[in-house]
Amino acid sequence: MKQLDAINEVPLQRTYHIVFSTYYRHPMLMQAEHKQAITNWIAEIAEQKAIKILEYKVLTDHVHILLVKQSGQLLPQLIQSIKGITTHYFFETYPEMKKESGKGRLWNRGYNETLI
């Protein structure tokens, strides 16, 4: 019985591969400066929100993130934080890009997740 108690006390961690894309897959991140800015902001958000990111890659029209969700964290909230804050920073830093995005959106709704 003690072994079961010990197992239940171990915090549940799950590793996910997350992919989300720019609005209508428009290549919003073609410029190296834009990619680097998103890269820096993701690292900053992860540190502020205690999101354990193992690896991530920003491409011209989508982002890959390998993250570990700790027990007590909700995956949708983690992704919402990353997408929402990067959108805010992006359009604050590059207001001219709002026109290019169509409706002032950086990311498509939702994301793809794969449990690893």
Coordinates of N, CA, C and O in Angstrom, one line a residue:
M1 N 0.8 -1.2 0.0 CA 0.0 0.0 0.0 C 0.9 1.3 0.0 O 0.5 2.2 -0.6
K2 N 2.0 1.2 0.7 CA 2.9 2.4 0.7 C 3.4 2.7 -0.7 O 3.6 3.9 -1.0
Q3 N 3.7 1.7 -1.5 CA 4.2 2.0 -2.9 C 3.1 2.8 -3.7 O 3.5 3.7 -4.4
L4 N 1.9 2.5 -3.6 CA 0.8 3.2 -4.3 C 0.8 4.6 -3.8 O 0.6 5.5 -4.6
D5 N 0.9 4.9 -2.5 CA 0.9 6.2 -2.0 C 2.1 7.0 -2.6 O 2.0 8.2 -3.0
A6 N 3.3 6.4 -2.7 CA 4.4 7.0 -3.2 C 4.2 7.4 -4.7 O 4.6 8.5 -5.1
I7 N 3.6 6.5 -5.4 CA 3.4 6.8 -6.8 C 2.4 7.9 -7.0 O 2.6 8.8 -7.8
N8 N 1.4 8.0 -6.2 CA 0.4 9.1 -6.3 C 1.0 10.4 -5.9 O 0.5 11.5 -6.3
E9 N 2.1 10.4 -5.2 CA 2.7 11.7 -4.7 C 3.6 12.3 -5.8 O 4.0 13.4 -5.7
V10 N 4.0 11.5 -6.8 CA 4.9 12.0 -7.8 C 4.1 12.9 -8.7 O 3.1 12.6 -9.2
P11 N 4.7 14.1 -8.9 CA 4.0 15.1 -9.7 C 3.9 14.6 -11.2 O 4.9 14.0 -11.7
L12 N 2.7 14.7 -11.7 CA 2.5 14.2 -13.1 C 3.0 15.3 -14.1 O 2.6 16.4 -14.1
Q13 N 4.0 14.9 -14.9 CA 4.6 15.7 -15.9 C 4.3 15.0 -17.3 O 4.4 13.8 -17.4
R14 N 3.9 15.8 -18.2 CA 3.7 15.3 -19.6 C 4.4 16.2 -20.6 O 4.4 17.4 -20.4
T15 N 5.1 15.6 -21.5 CA 5.8 16.3 -22.6 C 5.0 16.3 -23.8 O 4.4 15.3 -24.3
Y16 N 4.8 17.5 -24.4 CA 4.0 17.7 -25.6 C 4.8 18.4 -26.7 O 5.7 19.3 -26.4
H17 N 4.5 18.0 -27.9 CA 5.0 18.7 -29.1 C 3.8 19.6 -29.5 O 2.8 19.0 -29.9
I18 N 4.0 20.9 -29.5 CA 2.9 21.8 -29.9 C 3.3 22.5 -31.2 O 4.5 22.9 -31.4
V19 N 2.3 22.7 -32.1 CA 2.5 23.4 -33.3 C 1.3 24.4 -33.4 O 0.2 23.9 -33.3
F20 N 1.6 25.6 -33.7 CA 0.6 26.6 -34.1 C 1.1 27.5 -35.2 O 2.3 27.6 -35.3
S21 N 0.2 27.9 -36.0 CA 0.5 28.7 -37.2 C 0.1 30.1 -37.2 O -0.8 30.5 -36.4
T22 N 0.7 30.9 -38.1 CA 0.3 32.3 -38.3 C -1.1 32.3 -38.9 O -1.6 31.3 -39.5
Y23 N -1.8 33.4 -38.8 CA -3.1 33.6 -39.3 C -3.2 33.3 -40.8 O -2.4 33.9 -41.5
Y24 N -4.0 32.3 -41.1 CA -4.1 31.8 -42.5 C -2.8 31.4 -43.1 O -2.6 31.5 -44.3
R25 N -1.9 31.0 -42.2 CA -0.5 30.5 -42.6 C 0.2 31.6 -43.5 O 1.1 31.3 -44.3
H26 N -0.2 32.9 -43.3 CA 0.5 33.9 -44.0 C 1.9 34.0 -43.4 O 2.2 34.0 -42.2
P27 N 2.9 34.1 -44.3 CA 4.3 34.1 -43.9 C 4.7 35.4 -43.2 O 5.5 36.2 -43.7
M28 N 4.2 35.6 -42.0 CA 4.4 36.9 -41.2 C 5.8 37.0 -40.7 O 6.3 38.0 -40.3
L29 N 6.5 35.8 -40.6 CA 7.8 35.8 -39.9 C 8.9 35.6 -40.9 O 9.9 34.8 -40.6
M30 N 8.8 36.2 -42.0 CA 9.9 36.0 -43.1 C 11.2 36.6 -42.7 O 12.2 36.1 -43.0
Q31 N 11.1 37.8 -42.1 CA 12.3 38.6 -41.7 C 12.9 38.0 -40.5 O 12.3 37.6 -39.5
A32 N 14.2 37.9 -40.5 CA 15.0 37.3 -39.4 C 14.7 38.1 -38.1 O 14.7 37.5 -37.0
E33 N 14.6 39.4 -38.2 CA 14.3 40.2 -37.0 C 13.0 39.8 -36.4 O 12.9 39.7 -35.1
H34 N 11.9 39.5 -37.2 CA 10.7 39.1 -36.6 C 10.8 37.7 -35.9 O 10.2 37.5 -34.9
K35 N 11.5 36.8 -36.6 CA 11.7 35.5 -36.0 C 12.4 35.6 -34.7 O 12.0 34.9 -33.7
Q36 N 13.5 36.4 -34.7 CA 14.3 36.5 -33.5 C 13.4 37.1 -32.3 O 13.6 36.7 -31.2
A37 N 12.6 38.1 -32.7 CA 11.8 38.8 -31.7 C 10.8 37.7 -31.0 O 10.7 37.7 -29.8
I38 N 10.1 37.0 -31.9 CA 9.2 35.9 -31.4 C 10.0 34.9 -30.5 O 9.5 34.5 -29.4
T39 N 11.2 34.5 -31.0 CA 12.0 33.6 -30.2 C 12.3 34.1 -28.8 O 12.2 33.4 -27.8
N40 N 12.7 35.4 -28.8 CA 13.1 36.0 -27.5 C 11.9 36.1 -26.6 O 12.0 35.9 -25.4
W41 N 10.7 36.5 -27.1 CA 9.5 36.7 -26.3 C 9.0 35.3 -25.8 O 8.6 35.3 -24.6
I42 N 9.1 34.3 -26.6 CA 8.7 32.9 -26.1 C 9.6 32.6 -24.9 O 9.1 32.1 -23.8
A43 N 10.9 32.8 -25.0 CA 11.8 32.5 -23.8 C 11.4 33.3 -22.6 O 11.4 32.8 -21.5
E44 N 11.1 34.6 -22.8 CA 10.8 35.5 -21.7 C 9.5 35.1 -21.1 O 9.4 35.0 -19.8
I45 N 8.5 34.7 -21.9 CA 7.2 34.3 -21.4 C 7.3 33.0 -20.6 O 6.7 32.8 -19.5
A46 N 8.1 32.1 -21.1 CA 8.3 30.8 -20.4 C 8.9 31.0 -19.0 O 8.5 30.4 -18.1
E47 N 9.9 31.9 -19.0 CA 10.5 32.2 -17.7 C 9.5 32.9 -16.7 O 9.4 32.5 -15.6
Q48 N 8.8 33.8 -17.2 CA 7.8 34.5 -16.3 C 6.7 33.6 -15.9 O 6.2 33.8 -14.7
K49 N 6.2 32.8 -16.7 CA 5.0 31.9 -16.4 C 5.4 30.5 -15.9 O 4.5 29.7 -15.8
A50 N 6.7 30.3 -15.7 CA 7.2 29.0 -15.3 C 6.7 27.8 -16.2 O 6.2 26.8 -15.8
I51 N 6.9 28.1 -17.5 CA 6.6 27.1 -18.5 C 7.9 26.4 -18.9 O 8.9 27.1 -19.3
K52 N 8.0 25.1 -18.7 CA 9.3 24.4 -19.0 C 9.3 24.1 -20.5 O 8.6 23.1 -20.9
I53 N 10.1 24.8 -21.3 CA 10.2 24.6 -22.7 C 11.6 23.9 -22.9 O 12.6 24.5 -22.5
L54 N 11.5 22.7 -23.5 CA 12.8 22.0 -23.8 C 13.4 22.5 -25.1 O 14.7 22.6 -25.2
E55 N 12.6 22.8 -26.1 CA 13.1 23.3 -27.4 C 12.0 23.9 -28.1 O 10.8 23.6 -27.9
Y56 N 12.3 24.9 -29.0 CA 11.3 25.5 -29.9 C 12.0 26.1 -31.1 O 13.2 26.4 -31.1
K57 N 11.2 26.2 -32.2 CA 11.7 26.7 -33.4 C 10.6 27.6 -34.0 O 9.5 27.1 -34.2
V58 N 11.0 28.8 -34.4 CA 10.1 29.7 -35.1 C 10.4 29.7 -36.5 O 11.5 30.0 -36.9
L59 N 9.4 29.4 -37.4 CA 9.5 29.3 -38.8 C 8.7 30.5 -39.4 O 8.1 31.3 -38.7
T60 N 8.7 30.6 -40.7 CA 8.0 31.7 -41.4 C 6.5 31.8 -41.1 O 6.0 32.9 -41.1
D61 N 5.9 30.6 -41.0 CA 4.4 30.6 -40.8 C 3.9 29.7 -39.7 O 2.7 29.5 -39.6
H62 N 4.8 29.2 -38.9 CA 4.4 28.4 -37.7 C 5.5 28.3 -36.7 O 6.6 28.6 -37.0
V63 N 5.1 27.7 -35.6 CA 6.1 27.5 -34.5 C 5.9 26.1 -33.9 O 4.8 25.6 -33.8
H64 N 7.1 25.5 -33.6 CA 7.1 24.2 -33.0 C 7.6 24.4 -31.5 O 8.6 25.1 -31.4
I65 N 7.0 23.8 -30.6 CA 7.4 23.9 -29.2 C 7.4 22.6 -28.5 O 6.4 21.9 -28.6
L66 N 8.4 22.2 -27.9 CA 8.5 21.0 -27.1 C 8.5 21.4 -25.6 O 9.4 22.0 -25.2
L67 N 7.4 21.1 -24.9 CA 7.3 21.6 -23.6 C 6.8 20.5 -22.6 O 6.2 19.6 -23.0
V68 N 7.2 20.7 -21.4 CA 6.8 19.8 -20.3 C 5.7 20.5 -19.4 O 6.0 21.6 -18.9
K69 N 4.5 19.9 -19.4 CA 3.4 20.5 -18.6 C 3.5 19.8 -17.2 O 3.5 18.6 -17.1
Q70 N 3.6 20.7 -16.2 CA 3.7 20.2 -14.8 C 2.3 19.9 -14.3 O 1.3 20.5 -14.8
S71 N 2.2 19.1 -13.3 CA 0.9 18.9 -12.7 C 0.4 20.3 -12.2 O 1.1 21.1 -11.7
G72 N -0.9 20.5 -12.4 CA -1.5 21.8 -12.0 C -1.5 22.8 -13.1 O -2.2 23.8 -13.0
Q73 N -0.7 22.6 -14.1 CA -0.8 23.5 -15.3 C -1.8 23.0 -16.3 O -1.9 21.8 -16.5
L74 N -2.4 23.9 -17.0 CA -3.4 23.5 -18.0 C -2.8 23.9 -19.3 O -2.4 25.1 -19.6
L75 N -2.7 22.9 -20.2 CA -2.0 23.2 -21.5 C -2.7 24.3 -22.3 O -2.0 25.2 -22.8
P76 N -4.0 24.4 -22.4 CA -4.6 25.5 -23.1 C -4.2 26.9 -22.6 O -4.0 27.8 -23.4
Q77 N -4.1 27.0 -21.3 CA -3.7 28.3 -20.7 C -2.2 28.6 -21.0 O -1.9 29.7 -21.2
L78 N -1.4 27.6 -21.0 CA 0.0 27.8 -21.3 C 0.2 28.3 -22.8 O 0.9 29.3 -23.0
I79 N -0.5 27.7 -23.7 CA -0.5 28.1 -25.1 C -1.1 29.4 -25.3 O -0.6 30.3 -26.0
Q80 N -2.2 29.7 -24.6 CA -2.9 31.0 -24.7 C -2.0 32.1 -24.3 O -1.9 33.2 -24.9
S81 N -1.2 31.9 -23.2 CA -0.3 32.8 -22.7 C 0.8 33.1 -23.8 O 1.1 34.3 -24.1
I82 N 1.4 32.1 -24.3 CA 2.4 32.3 -25.3 C 1.9 33.0 -26.5 O 2.5 34.0 -27.0
K83 N 0.7 32.6 -27.1 CA 0.2 33.2 -28.3 C -0.3 34.6 -28.0 O 0.0 35.5 -28.8
G84 N -1.0 34.8 -26.9 CA -1.5 36.1 -26.6 C -0.5 37.2 -26.4 O -0.5 38.3 -26.9
I85 N 0.5 36.8 -25.6 CA 1.5 37.8 -25.2 C 2.4 38.1 -26.4 O 2.8 39.2 -26.7
T86 N 2.8 37.1 -27.2 CA 3.6 37.3 -28.4 C 2.9 38.2 -29.4 O 3.5 39.0 -30.0
T87 N 1.6 38.0 -29.5 CA 0.8 38.8 -30.4 C 0.8 40.3 -30.0 O 1.1 41.2 -30.8
H88 N 0.6 40.5 -28.7 CA 0.6 41.9 -28.2 C 2.0 42.5 -28.4 O 2.1 43.6 -28.9
Y89 N 3.1 41.8 -28.1 CA 4.4 42.4 -28.2 C 4.7 42.6 -29.7 O 5.3 43.6 -30.1
F90 N 4.3 41.7 -30.6 CA 4.6 41.8 -32.0 C 4.0 43.0 -32.6 O 4.7 43.8 -33.3
F91 N 2.7 43.2 -32.4 CA 2.1 44.4 -33.0 C 2.4 45.7 -32.3 O 2.3 46.7 -33.0
E92 N 2.8 45.6 -31.1 CA 3.3 46.8 -30.4 C 4.7 47.2 -31.0 O 4.9 48.4 -31.2
T93 N 5.5 46.3 -31.3 CA 6.8 46.5 -31.8 C 6.8 46.8 -33.3 O 7.6 47.6 -33.8
Y94 N 5.9 46.1 -34.0 CA 5.9 46.2 -35.5 C 4.4 46.6 -35.9 O 3.7 45.7 -36.5
P95 N 4.0 47.8 -35.6 CA 2.6 48.1 -35.9 C 2.2 48.1 -37.4 O 1.1 47.8 -37.8
E96 N 3.2 48.2 -38.3 CA 3.0 48.2 -39.7 C 2.6 46.8 -40.2 O 2.0 46.6 -41.2
M97 N 2.9 45.8 -39.4 CA 2.5 44.4 -39.7 C 1.0 44.1 -39.5 O 0.5 43.1 -40.0
K98 N 0.3 45.0 -38.8 CA -1.1 44.7 -38.6 C -1.9 44.7 -39.9 O -2.8 43.9 -40.1
K99 N -1.5 45.6 -40.8 CA -2.1 45.6 -42.1 C -1.9 44.3 -42.9 O -2.8 43.8 -43.5
E100 N -0.7 43.8 -42.8 CA -0.3 42.6 -43.5 C -1.1 41.4 -43.0 O -1.3 40.5 -43.8
S101 N -1.4 41.4 -41.7 CA -2.1 40.2 -41.1 C -3.5 40.2 -41.5 O -4.2 39.1 -41.3
G102 N -4.1 41.2 -42.0 CA -5.5 41.2 -42.4 C -6.4 41.8 -41.3 O -6.9 42.9 -41.4
K103 N -6.5 41.1 -40.2 CA -7.4 41.5 -39.1 C -6.6 41.8 -37.8 O -7.2 41.8 -36.7
G104 N -5.4 42.0 -37.9 CA -4.6 42.3 -36.7 C -4.4 41.1 -35.9 O -4.2 41.2 -34.7
R105 N -4.4 39.9 -36.5 CA -4.1 38.7 -35.8 C -2.8 38.1 -36.3 O -2.5 38.1 -37.4
L106 N -2.1 37.6 -35.3 CA -0.8 37.0 -35.6 C -0.9 35.5 -35.8 O -0.4 34.9 -36.7
W107 N -1.7 34.8 -34.9 CA -1.8 33.4 -34.9 C -3.2 32.9 -35.3 O -4.2 33.5 -34.9
N108 N -3.3 31.7 -35.9 CA -4.6 31.1 -36.1 C -5.1 30.6 -34.8 O -4.4 30.4 -33.8
R109 N -6.4 30.4 -34.8 CA -7.0 29.8 -33.5 C -6.5 28.4 -33.3 O -6.2 27.7 -34.3
G110 N -6.4 28.0 -32.1 CA -6.0 26.6 -31.8 C -4.6 26.3 -32.0 O -3.7 27.1 -32.3
Y111 N -4.3 25.0 -31.8 CA -2.9 24.5 -31.9 C -3.0 23.0 -32.1 O -4.1 22.4 -31.8
N112 N -2.0 22.3 -32.5 CA -1.9 20.9 -32.6 C -1.0 20.4 -31.5 O 0.0 21.0 -31.2
E113 N -1.4 19.4 -30.8 CA -0.6 18.9 -29.7 C -0.4 17.4 -29.9 O -1.3 16.7 -30.4
T114 N 0.8 16.9 -29.6 CA 1.1 15.5 -29.6 C 1.8 15.2 -28.3 O 2.8 15.8 -27.9
L115 N 1.2 14.2 -27.5 CA 1.7 13.8 -26.3 C 2.9 12.9 -26.6 O 2.8 12.0 -27.4
I116 N 4.0 13.2 -26.0 CA 5.2 12.4 -26.2 C 5.5 11.4 -25.0 O 5.4 11.9 -23.9

